[in-house]
Short mmCIF file of C-alpha atoms in Angstrom, two decimals:
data_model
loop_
_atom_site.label_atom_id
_atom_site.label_comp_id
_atom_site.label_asym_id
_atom_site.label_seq_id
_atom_site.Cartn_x
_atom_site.Cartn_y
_atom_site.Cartn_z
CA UNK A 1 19.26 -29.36 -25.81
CA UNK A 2 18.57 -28.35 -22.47
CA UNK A 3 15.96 -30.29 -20.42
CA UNK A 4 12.95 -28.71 -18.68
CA UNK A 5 14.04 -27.27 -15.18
CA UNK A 6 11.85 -29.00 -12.46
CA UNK A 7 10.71 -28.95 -9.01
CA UNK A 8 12.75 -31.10 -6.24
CA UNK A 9 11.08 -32.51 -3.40
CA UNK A 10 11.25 -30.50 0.07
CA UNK A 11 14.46 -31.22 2.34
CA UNK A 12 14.62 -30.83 5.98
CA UNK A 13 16.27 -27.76 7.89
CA UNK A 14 18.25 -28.82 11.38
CA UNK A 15 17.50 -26.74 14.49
CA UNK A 16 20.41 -24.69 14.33
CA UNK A 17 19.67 -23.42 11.09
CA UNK A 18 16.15 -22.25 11.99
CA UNK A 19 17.21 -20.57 15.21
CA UNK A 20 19.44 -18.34 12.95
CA UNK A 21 16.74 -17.68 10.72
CA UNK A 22 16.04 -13.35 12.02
CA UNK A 23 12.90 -12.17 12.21
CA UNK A 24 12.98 -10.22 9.22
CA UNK A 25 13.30 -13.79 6.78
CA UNK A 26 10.11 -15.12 9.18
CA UNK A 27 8.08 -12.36 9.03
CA UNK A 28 7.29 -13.21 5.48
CA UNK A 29 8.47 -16.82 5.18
CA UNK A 30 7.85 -18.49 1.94
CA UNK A 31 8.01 -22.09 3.18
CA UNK A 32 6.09 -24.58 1.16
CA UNK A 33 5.96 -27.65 -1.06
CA UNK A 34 7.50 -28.00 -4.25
CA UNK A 35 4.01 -28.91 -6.07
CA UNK A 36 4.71 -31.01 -9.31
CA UNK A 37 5.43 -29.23 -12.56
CA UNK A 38 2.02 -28.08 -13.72
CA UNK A 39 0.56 -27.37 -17.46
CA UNK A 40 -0.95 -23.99 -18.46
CA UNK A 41 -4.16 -24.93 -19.70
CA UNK A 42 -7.05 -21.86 -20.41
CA UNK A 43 -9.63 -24.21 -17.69
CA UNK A 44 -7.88 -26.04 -14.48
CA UNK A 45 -9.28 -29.38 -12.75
CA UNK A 46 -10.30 -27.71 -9.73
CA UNK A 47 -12.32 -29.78 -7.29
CA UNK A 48 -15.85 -28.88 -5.28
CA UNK A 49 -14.52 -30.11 -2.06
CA UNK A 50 -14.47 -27.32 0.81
CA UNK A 51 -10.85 -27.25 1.68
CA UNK A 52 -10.46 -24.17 3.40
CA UNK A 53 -9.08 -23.19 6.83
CA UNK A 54 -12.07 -21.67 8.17
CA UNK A 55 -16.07 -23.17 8.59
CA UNK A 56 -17.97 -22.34 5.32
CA UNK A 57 -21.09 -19.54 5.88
CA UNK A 58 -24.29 -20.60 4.67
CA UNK A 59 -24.65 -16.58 3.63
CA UNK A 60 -22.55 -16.47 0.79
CA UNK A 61 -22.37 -18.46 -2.80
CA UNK A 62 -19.14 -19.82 -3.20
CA UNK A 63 -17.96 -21.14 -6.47
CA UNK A 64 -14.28 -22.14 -8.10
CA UNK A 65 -13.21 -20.39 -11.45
CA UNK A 66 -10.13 -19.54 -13.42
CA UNK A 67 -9.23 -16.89 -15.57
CA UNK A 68 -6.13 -15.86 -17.80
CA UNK A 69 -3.37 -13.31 -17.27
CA UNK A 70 -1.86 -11.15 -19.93
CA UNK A 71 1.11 -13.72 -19.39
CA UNK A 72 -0.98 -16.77 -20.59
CA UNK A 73 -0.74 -17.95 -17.14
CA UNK A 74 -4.05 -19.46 -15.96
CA UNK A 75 -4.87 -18.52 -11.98
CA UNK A 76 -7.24 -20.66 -9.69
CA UNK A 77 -9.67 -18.65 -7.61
CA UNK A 78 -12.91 -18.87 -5.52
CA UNK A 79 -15.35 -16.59 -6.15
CA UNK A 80 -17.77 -15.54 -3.16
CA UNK A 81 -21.00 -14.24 -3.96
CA UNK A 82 -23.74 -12.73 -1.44
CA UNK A 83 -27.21 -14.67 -1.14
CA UNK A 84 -29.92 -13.29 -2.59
CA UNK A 85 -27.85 -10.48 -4.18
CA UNK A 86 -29.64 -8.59 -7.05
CA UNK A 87 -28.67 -5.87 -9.84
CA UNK A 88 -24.64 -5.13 -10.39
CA UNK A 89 -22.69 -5.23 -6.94
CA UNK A 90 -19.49 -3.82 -6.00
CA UNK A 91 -16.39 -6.19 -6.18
CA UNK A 92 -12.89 -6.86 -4.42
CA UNK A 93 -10.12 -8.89 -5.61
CA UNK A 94 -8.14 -9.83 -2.97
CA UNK A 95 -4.58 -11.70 -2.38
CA UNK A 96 -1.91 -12.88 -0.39
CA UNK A 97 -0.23 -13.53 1.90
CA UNK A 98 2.96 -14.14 0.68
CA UNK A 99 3.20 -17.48 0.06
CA UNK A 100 -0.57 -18.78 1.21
CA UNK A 101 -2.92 -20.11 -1.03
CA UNK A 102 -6.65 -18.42 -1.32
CA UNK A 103 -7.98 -21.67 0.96
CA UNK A 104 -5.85 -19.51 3.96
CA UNK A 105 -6.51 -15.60 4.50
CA UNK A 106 -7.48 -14.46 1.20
CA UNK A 107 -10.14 -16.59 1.49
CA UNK A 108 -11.64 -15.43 4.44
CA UNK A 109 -11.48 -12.00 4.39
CA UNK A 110 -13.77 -12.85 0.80
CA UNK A 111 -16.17 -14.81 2.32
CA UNK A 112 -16.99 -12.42 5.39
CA UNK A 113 -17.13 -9.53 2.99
CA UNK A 114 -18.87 -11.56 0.85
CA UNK A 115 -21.14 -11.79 3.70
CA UNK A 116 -21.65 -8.05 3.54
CA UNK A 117 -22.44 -7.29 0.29
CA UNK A 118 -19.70 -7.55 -2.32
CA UNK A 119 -19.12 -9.59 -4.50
CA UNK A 120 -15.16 -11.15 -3.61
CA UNK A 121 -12.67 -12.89 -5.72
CA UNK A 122 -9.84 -14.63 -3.49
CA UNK A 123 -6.95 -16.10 -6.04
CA UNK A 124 -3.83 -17.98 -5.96
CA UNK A 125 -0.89 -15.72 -7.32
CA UNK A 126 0.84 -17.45 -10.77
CA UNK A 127 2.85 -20.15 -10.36
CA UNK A 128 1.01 -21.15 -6.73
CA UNK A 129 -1.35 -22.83 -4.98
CA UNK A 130 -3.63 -24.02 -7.95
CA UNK A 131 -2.89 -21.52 -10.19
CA UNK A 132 -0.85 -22.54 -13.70
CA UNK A 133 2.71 -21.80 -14.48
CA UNK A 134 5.96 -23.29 -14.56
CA UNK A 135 8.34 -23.73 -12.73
CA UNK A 136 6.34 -23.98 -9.21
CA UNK A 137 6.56 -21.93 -6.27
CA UNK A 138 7.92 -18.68 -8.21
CA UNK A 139 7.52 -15.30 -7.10
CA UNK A 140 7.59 -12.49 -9.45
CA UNK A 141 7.07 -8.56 -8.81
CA UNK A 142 5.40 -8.10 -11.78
CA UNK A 143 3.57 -11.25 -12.64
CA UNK A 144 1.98 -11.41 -9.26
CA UNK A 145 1.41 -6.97 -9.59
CA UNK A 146 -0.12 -8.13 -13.13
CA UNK A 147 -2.58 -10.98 -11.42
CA UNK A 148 -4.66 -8.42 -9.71
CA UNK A 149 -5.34 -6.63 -12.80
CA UNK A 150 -5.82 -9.95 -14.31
CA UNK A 151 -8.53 -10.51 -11.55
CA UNK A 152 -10.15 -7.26 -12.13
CA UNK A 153 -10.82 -7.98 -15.91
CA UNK A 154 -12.01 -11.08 -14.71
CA UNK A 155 -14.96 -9.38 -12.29
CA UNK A 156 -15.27 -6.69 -14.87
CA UNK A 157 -16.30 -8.87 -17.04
CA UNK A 158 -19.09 -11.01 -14.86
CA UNK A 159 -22.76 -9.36 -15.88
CA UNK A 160 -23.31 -8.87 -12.19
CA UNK A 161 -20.38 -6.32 -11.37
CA UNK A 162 -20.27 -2.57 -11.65
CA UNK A 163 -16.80 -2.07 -13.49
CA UNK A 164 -17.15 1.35 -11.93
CA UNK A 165 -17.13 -0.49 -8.37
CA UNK A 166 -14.02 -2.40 -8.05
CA UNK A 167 -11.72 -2.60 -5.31
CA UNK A 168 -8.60 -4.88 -4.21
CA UNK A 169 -7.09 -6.27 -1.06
CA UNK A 170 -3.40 -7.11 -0.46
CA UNK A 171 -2.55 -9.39 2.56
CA UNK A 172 0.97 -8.79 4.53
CA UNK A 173 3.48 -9.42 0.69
CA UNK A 174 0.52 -9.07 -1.44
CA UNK A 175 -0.01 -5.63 -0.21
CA UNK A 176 2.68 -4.14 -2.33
CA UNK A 177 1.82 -6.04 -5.13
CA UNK A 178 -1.76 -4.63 -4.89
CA UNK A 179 -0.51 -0.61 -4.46
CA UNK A 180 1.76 -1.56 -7.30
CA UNK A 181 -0.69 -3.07 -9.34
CA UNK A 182 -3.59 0.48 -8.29
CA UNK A 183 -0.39 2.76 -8.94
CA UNK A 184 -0.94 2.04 -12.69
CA UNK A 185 -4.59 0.47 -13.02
CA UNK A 186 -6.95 3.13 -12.38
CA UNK A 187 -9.81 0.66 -12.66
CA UNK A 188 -9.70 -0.52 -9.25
CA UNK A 189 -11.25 2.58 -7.36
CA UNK A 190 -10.38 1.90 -3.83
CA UNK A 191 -7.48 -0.16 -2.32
CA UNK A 192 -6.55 -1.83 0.84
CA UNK A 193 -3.80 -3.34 2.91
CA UNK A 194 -2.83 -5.63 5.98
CA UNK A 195 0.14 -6.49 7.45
CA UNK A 196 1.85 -4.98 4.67
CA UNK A 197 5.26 -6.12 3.39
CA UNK A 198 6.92 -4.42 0.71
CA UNK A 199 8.73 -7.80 -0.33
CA UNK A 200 10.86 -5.74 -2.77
CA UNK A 201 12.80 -3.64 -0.20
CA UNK A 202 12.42 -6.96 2.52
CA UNK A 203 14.38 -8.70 0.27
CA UNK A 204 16.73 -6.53 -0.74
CA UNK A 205 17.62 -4.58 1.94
CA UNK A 206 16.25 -6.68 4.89
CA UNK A 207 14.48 -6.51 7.97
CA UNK A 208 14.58 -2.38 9.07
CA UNK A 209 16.69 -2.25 5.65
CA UNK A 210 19.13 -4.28 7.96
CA UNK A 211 21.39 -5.49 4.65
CA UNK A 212 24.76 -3.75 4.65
CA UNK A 213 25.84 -3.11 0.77
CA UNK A 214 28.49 -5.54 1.12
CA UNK A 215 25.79 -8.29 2.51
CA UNK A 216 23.33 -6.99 -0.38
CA UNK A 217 26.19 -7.93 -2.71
CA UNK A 218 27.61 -11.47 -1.11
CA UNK A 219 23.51 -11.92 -1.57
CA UNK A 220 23.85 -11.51 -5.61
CA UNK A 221 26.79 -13.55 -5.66
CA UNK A 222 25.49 -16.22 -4.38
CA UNK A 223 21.91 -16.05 -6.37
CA UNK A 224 24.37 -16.17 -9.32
CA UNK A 225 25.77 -19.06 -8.50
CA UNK A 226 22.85 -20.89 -7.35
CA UNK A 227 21.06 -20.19 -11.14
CA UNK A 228 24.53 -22.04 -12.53
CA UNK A 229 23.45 -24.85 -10.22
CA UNK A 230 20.21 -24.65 -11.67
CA UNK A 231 20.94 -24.34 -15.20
CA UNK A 232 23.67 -27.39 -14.62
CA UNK A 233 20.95 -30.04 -12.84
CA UNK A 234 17.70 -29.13 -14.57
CA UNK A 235 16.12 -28.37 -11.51
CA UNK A 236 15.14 -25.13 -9.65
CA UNK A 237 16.27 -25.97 -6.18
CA UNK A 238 13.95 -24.13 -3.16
CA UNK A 239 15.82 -21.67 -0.81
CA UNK A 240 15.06 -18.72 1.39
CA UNK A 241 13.64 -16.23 -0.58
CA UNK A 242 15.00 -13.21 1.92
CA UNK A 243 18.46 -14.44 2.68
CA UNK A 244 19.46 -14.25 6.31
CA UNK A 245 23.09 -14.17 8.06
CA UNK A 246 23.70 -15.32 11.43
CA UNK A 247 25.34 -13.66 14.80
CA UNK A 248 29.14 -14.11 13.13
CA UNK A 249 27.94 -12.01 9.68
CA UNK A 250 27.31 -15.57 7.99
CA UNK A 251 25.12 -16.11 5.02
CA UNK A 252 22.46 -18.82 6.55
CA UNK A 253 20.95 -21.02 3.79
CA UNK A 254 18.32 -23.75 4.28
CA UNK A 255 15.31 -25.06 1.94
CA UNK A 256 12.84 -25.22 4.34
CA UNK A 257 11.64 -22.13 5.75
CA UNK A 258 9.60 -23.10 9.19
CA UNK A 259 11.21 -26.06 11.40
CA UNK A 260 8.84 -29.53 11.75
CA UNK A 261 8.76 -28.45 15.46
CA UNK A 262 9.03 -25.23 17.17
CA UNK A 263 11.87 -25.00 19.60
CA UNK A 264 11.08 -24.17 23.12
CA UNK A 265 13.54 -20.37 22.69
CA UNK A 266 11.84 -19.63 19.42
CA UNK A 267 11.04 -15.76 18.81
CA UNK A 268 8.28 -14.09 18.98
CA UNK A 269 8.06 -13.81 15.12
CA UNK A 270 8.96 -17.59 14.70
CA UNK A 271 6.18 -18.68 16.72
CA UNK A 272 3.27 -16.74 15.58
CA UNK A 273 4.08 -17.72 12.13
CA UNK A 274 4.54 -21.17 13.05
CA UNK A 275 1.11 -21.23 14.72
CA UNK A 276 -0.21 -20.21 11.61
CA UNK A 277 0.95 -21.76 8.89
CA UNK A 278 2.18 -25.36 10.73
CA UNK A 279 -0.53 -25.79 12.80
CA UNK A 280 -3.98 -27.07 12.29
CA UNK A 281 -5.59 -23.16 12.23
CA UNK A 282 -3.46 -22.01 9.34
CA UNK A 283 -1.73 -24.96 7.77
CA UNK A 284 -2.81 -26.07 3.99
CA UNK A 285 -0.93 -28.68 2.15
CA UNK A 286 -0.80 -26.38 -1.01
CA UNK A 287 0.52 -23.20 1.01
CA UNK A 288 4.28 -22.73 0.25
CA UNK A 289 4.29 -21.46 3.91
CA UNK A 290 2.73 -24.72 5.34
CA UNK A 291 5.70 -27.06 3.82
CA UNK A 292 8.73 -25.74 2.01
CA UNK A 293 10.08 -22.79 0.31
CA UNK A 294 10.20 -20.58 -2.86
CA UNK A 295 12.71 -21.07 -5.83
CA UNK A 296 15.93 -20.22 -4.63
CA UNK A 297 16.39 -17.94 -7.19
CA UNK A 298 13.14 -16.15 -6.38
CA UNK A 299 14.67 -12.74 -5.01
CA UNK A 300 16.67 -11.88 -8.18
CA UNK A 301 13.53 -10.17 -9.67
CA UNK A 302 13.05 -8.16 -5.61
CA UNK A 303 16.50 -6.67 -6.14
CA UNK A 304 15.35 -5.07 -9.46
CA UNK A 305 12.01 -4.28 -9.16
CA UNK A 306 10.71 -2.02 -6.76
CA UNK A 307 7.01 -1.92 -5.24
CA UNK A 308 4.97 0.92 -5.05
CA UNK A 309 7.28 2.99 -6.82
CA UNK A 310 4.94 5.78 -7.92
CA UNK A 311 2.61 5.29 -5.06
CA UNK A 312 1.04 8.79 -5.26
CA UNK A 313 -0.43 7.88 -7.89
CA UNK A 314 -3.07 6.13 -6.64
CA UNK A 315 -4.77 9.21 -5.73
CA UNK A 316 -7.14 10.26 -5.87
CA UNK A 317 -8.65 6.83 -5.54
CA UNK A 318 -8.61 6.00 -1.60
CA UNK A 319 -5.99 4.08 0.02
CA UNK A 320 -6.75 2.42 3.56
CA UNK A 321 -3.64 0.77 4.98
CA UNK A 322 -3.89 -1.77 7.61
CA UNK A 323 -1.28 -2.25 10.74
CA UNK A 324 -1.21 -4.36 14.41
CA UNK A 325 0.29 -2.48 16.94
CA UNK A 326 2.34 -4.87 18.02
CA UNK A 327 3.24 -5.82 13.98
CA UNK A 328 6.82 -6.41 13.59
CA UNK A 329 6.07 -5.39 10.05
CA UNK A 330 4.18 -1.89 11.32
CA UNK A 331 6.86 0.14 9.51
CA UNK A 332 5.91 -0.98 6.25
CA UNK A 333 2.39 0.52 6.11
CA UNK A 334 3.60 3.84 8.32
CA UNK A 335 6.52 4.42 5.75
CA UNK A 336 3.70 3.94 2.46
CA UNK A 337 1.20 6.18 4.57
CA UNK A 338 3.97 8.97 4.22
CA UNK A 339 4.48 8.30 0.82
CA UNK A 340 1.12 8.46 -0.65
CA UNK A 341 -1.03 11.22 -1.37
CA UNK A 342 -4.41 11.81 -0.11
CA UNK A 343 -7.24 10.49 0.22
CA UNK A 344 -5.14 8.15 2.66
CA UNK A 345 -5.77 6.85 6.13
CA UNK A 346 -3.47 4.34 8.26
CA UNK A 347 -5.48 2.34 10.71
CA UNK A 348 -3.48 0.95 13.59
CA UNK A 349 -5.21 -2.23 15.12
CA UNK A 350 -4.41 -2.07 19.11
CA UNK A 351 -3.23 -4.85 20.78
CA UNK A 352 -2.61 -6.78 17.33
CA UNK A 353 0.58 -8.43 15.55
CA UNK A 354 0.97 -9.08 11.88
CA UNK A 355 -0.34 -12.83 11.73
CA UNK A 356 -3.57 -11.64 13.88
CA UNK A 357 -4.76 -10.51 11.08
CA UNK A 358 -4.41 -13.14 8.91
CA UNK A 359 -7.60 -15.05 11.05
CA UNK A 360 -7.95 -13.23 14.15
CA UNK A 361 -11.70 -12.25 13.92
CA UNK A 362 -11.78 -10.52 17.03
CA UNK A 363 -8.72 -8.47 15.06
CA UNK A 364 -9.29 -8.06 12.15
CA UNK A 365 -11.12 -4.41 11.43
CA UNK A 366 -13.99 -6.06 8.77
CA UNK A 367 -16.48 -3.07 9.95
CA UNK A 368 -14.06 -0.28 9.10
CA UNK A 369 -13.00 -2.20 6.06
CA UNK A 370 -16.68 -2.79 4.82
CA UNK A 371 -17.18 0.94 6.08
CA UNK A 372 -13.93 1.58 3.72
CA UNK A 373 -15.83 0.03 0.27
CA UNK A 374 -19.01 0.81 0.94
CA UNK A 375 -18.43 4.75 0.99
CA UNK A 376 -15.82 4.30 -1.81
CA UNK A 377 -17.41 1.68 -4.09
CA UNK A 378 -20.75 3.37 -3.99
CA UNK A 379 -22.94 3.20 -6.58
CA UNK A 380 -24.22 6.69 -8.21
CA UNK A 381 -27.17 8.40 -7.07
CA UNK A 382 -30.08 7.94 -8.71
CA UNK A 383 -30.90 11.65 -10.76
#
């Protein structure tokens, strides 16, 4: 009988490996911890201990819960609630980024909209963070499209919330999870994005759909022979989860996604997601971006599964999409602007790059996102 696969610890990448990373695979590095195999259980142990990046308001109510997915899978989230808020508000479920935990920027684009009037669910994606399912540090297209719905029958449900007034927020890879997820769930009425990533076609077809079809296919081969590793040792091994090849057309492979230290020639796109994610402002010891990497494996599912497929059909429920100027990711939100059907606006953020707003207050639009809900998730007129 074959054992249960489980989680090795982190290894180290050398230098030379994580100057060849390109700035496609660290644009949306997945570069975390392999947590220890976790139980699905209908309640998780989650603590009271403030363990987020940023300060804690003293407007908001902030409480832990957990709900269920129709997978069974049980997700860990913090729900933000604002003080002295009366009757049935409007609500956002919000996620990402790829690879953080809801203690990072999910977390505190809840709180300060918390702070403004709706009521704000930030969650870990399955298989993440604090969230239940096995094996760790998996991403999946449509489990983690699935966990926003999941989130939305979980606000639906609280007697406070107007199901008639909920919207959703996807962070840089969450973002075409959450246009997936409002392409088919016309209960969430208005929908946002930053620093979009559509991992699907990052993966696949790489940075500016870089990938020749030969590389696309030396890609499969290899994720085929890693899940023969995998099924031989009992253990899903971590990897890159957007495969890159270095200056001679080489496949690069490492299981570590950002370096211990930054070199002194790193990129642009290296070091603002190292100043993130490995530094104090950013870094949390759950985040698969702070410490290690996805399952190897993880980008079989990208290649066959693509985001935001029937994007139009989000209208004619509102879609605001979020950009930096200076975003090495900006194409992403300009190509799903052109795709979607109105009511649509793209909001370019001047003098901004894609991990600005992850934290940047000074960046990130809140006022034309709270502008956004509040026309959108308004409640009816009294007759």
């Amino acid at each position: 009988m074959n054992q249960p696969l489980e989680s090795p610890g982190a290894q180290g990448m050398d230098r030379r490996s994580a100057l060849m990373i390109s700035a496609a695979t660290l644009g949306v590095a997945s570069l975390g911890a392999q947590a220890a195999p976790q139980a699905v259980s209908p309640a998780l142990a989650l603590g009271s201990a403030w363990d987020k990046t940023f300060p804690r308001s003293d407007k908001v109510v902030h409480r832990k819960v957990s709900f269920r997915n129709r997978y069974g899978i049980t997700l860990a989230a913090d729900l933000y609630q604002p003080k002295g808020a009366a009757g049935r508000l409007a609500a956002l479920a919000i996620g990402g980024p790829f690879g953080a935990v809801k203690e990072q920027s999910s977390g505190l684009y809840a709180q300060t909209l918390a702070e403004r009037g709706f009521l704000t669910l930030a969650f870990d994606p399955s298989y993440t963070g604090e969230s239940g399912g096995l094996p760790r540090n998996v991403a999946s297209p449509d489990i983690n499209t699935e966990d926003f719905s999941a989130a939305v029958d979980f606000l639906g449900l609280l007697p406070n919330v107007d199901r008639q007034r909920i919207g959703a927020i996807g962070i840089c890879g969450f973002a075409g999870m959450v246009l997936t997820a409002a392409s088919v769930d016309p209960r969430i009425k208005a929908v946002a994005t930053t620093s979009m990533y559509d991992m699907s076609r990052s993966i696949s077809r790489g940075y500016q759909d870089g990938y020749t079809l030969a590389q696309r296919r030396q890609i499969l081969a290899y994720l085929g022979q890693q899940r023969w590793a995998d099924a031989e040792s009992g253990r899903y091994a971590p990897g890159l989860h957007e495969v890159p090849f270095d200056a001679e057309g080489h496949m690069v492979r490492s299981t570590r996604g950002l370096p211990e230290t930054l070199p002194a020639d790193a990129n642009p796109v290296l070091r603002a997601f190292f100043n993130y994610y490995r530094q104090p402002r950013g870094f949390h010891p759950r985040s698969i971006n702070s410490t290690t990497a996805w399952t190897a494996t993880t980008p079989m599912a990208f290649f066959a599964f693509p985001m935001a497929a029937h994007i139009e059909m989000i209208a004619p429920r509102p879609l605001l999409l979020v950009a930096g100027e200076n975003a090495h990711s900006r194409y992403y939100s300009e190509d799903a602007y052109r795709e979607a059907a109105s009511p649509k606006e793209l909001l370019i953020v001047p003098g901004a790059d894609h991990v600005d707003l992850y934290d940047r207050l000074d960046k990130i639009p809140f006022d034309r996102l709270t502008a956004f809900f509040r026309q959108h998730l308004a409640a009816p007129a009294a007759a």
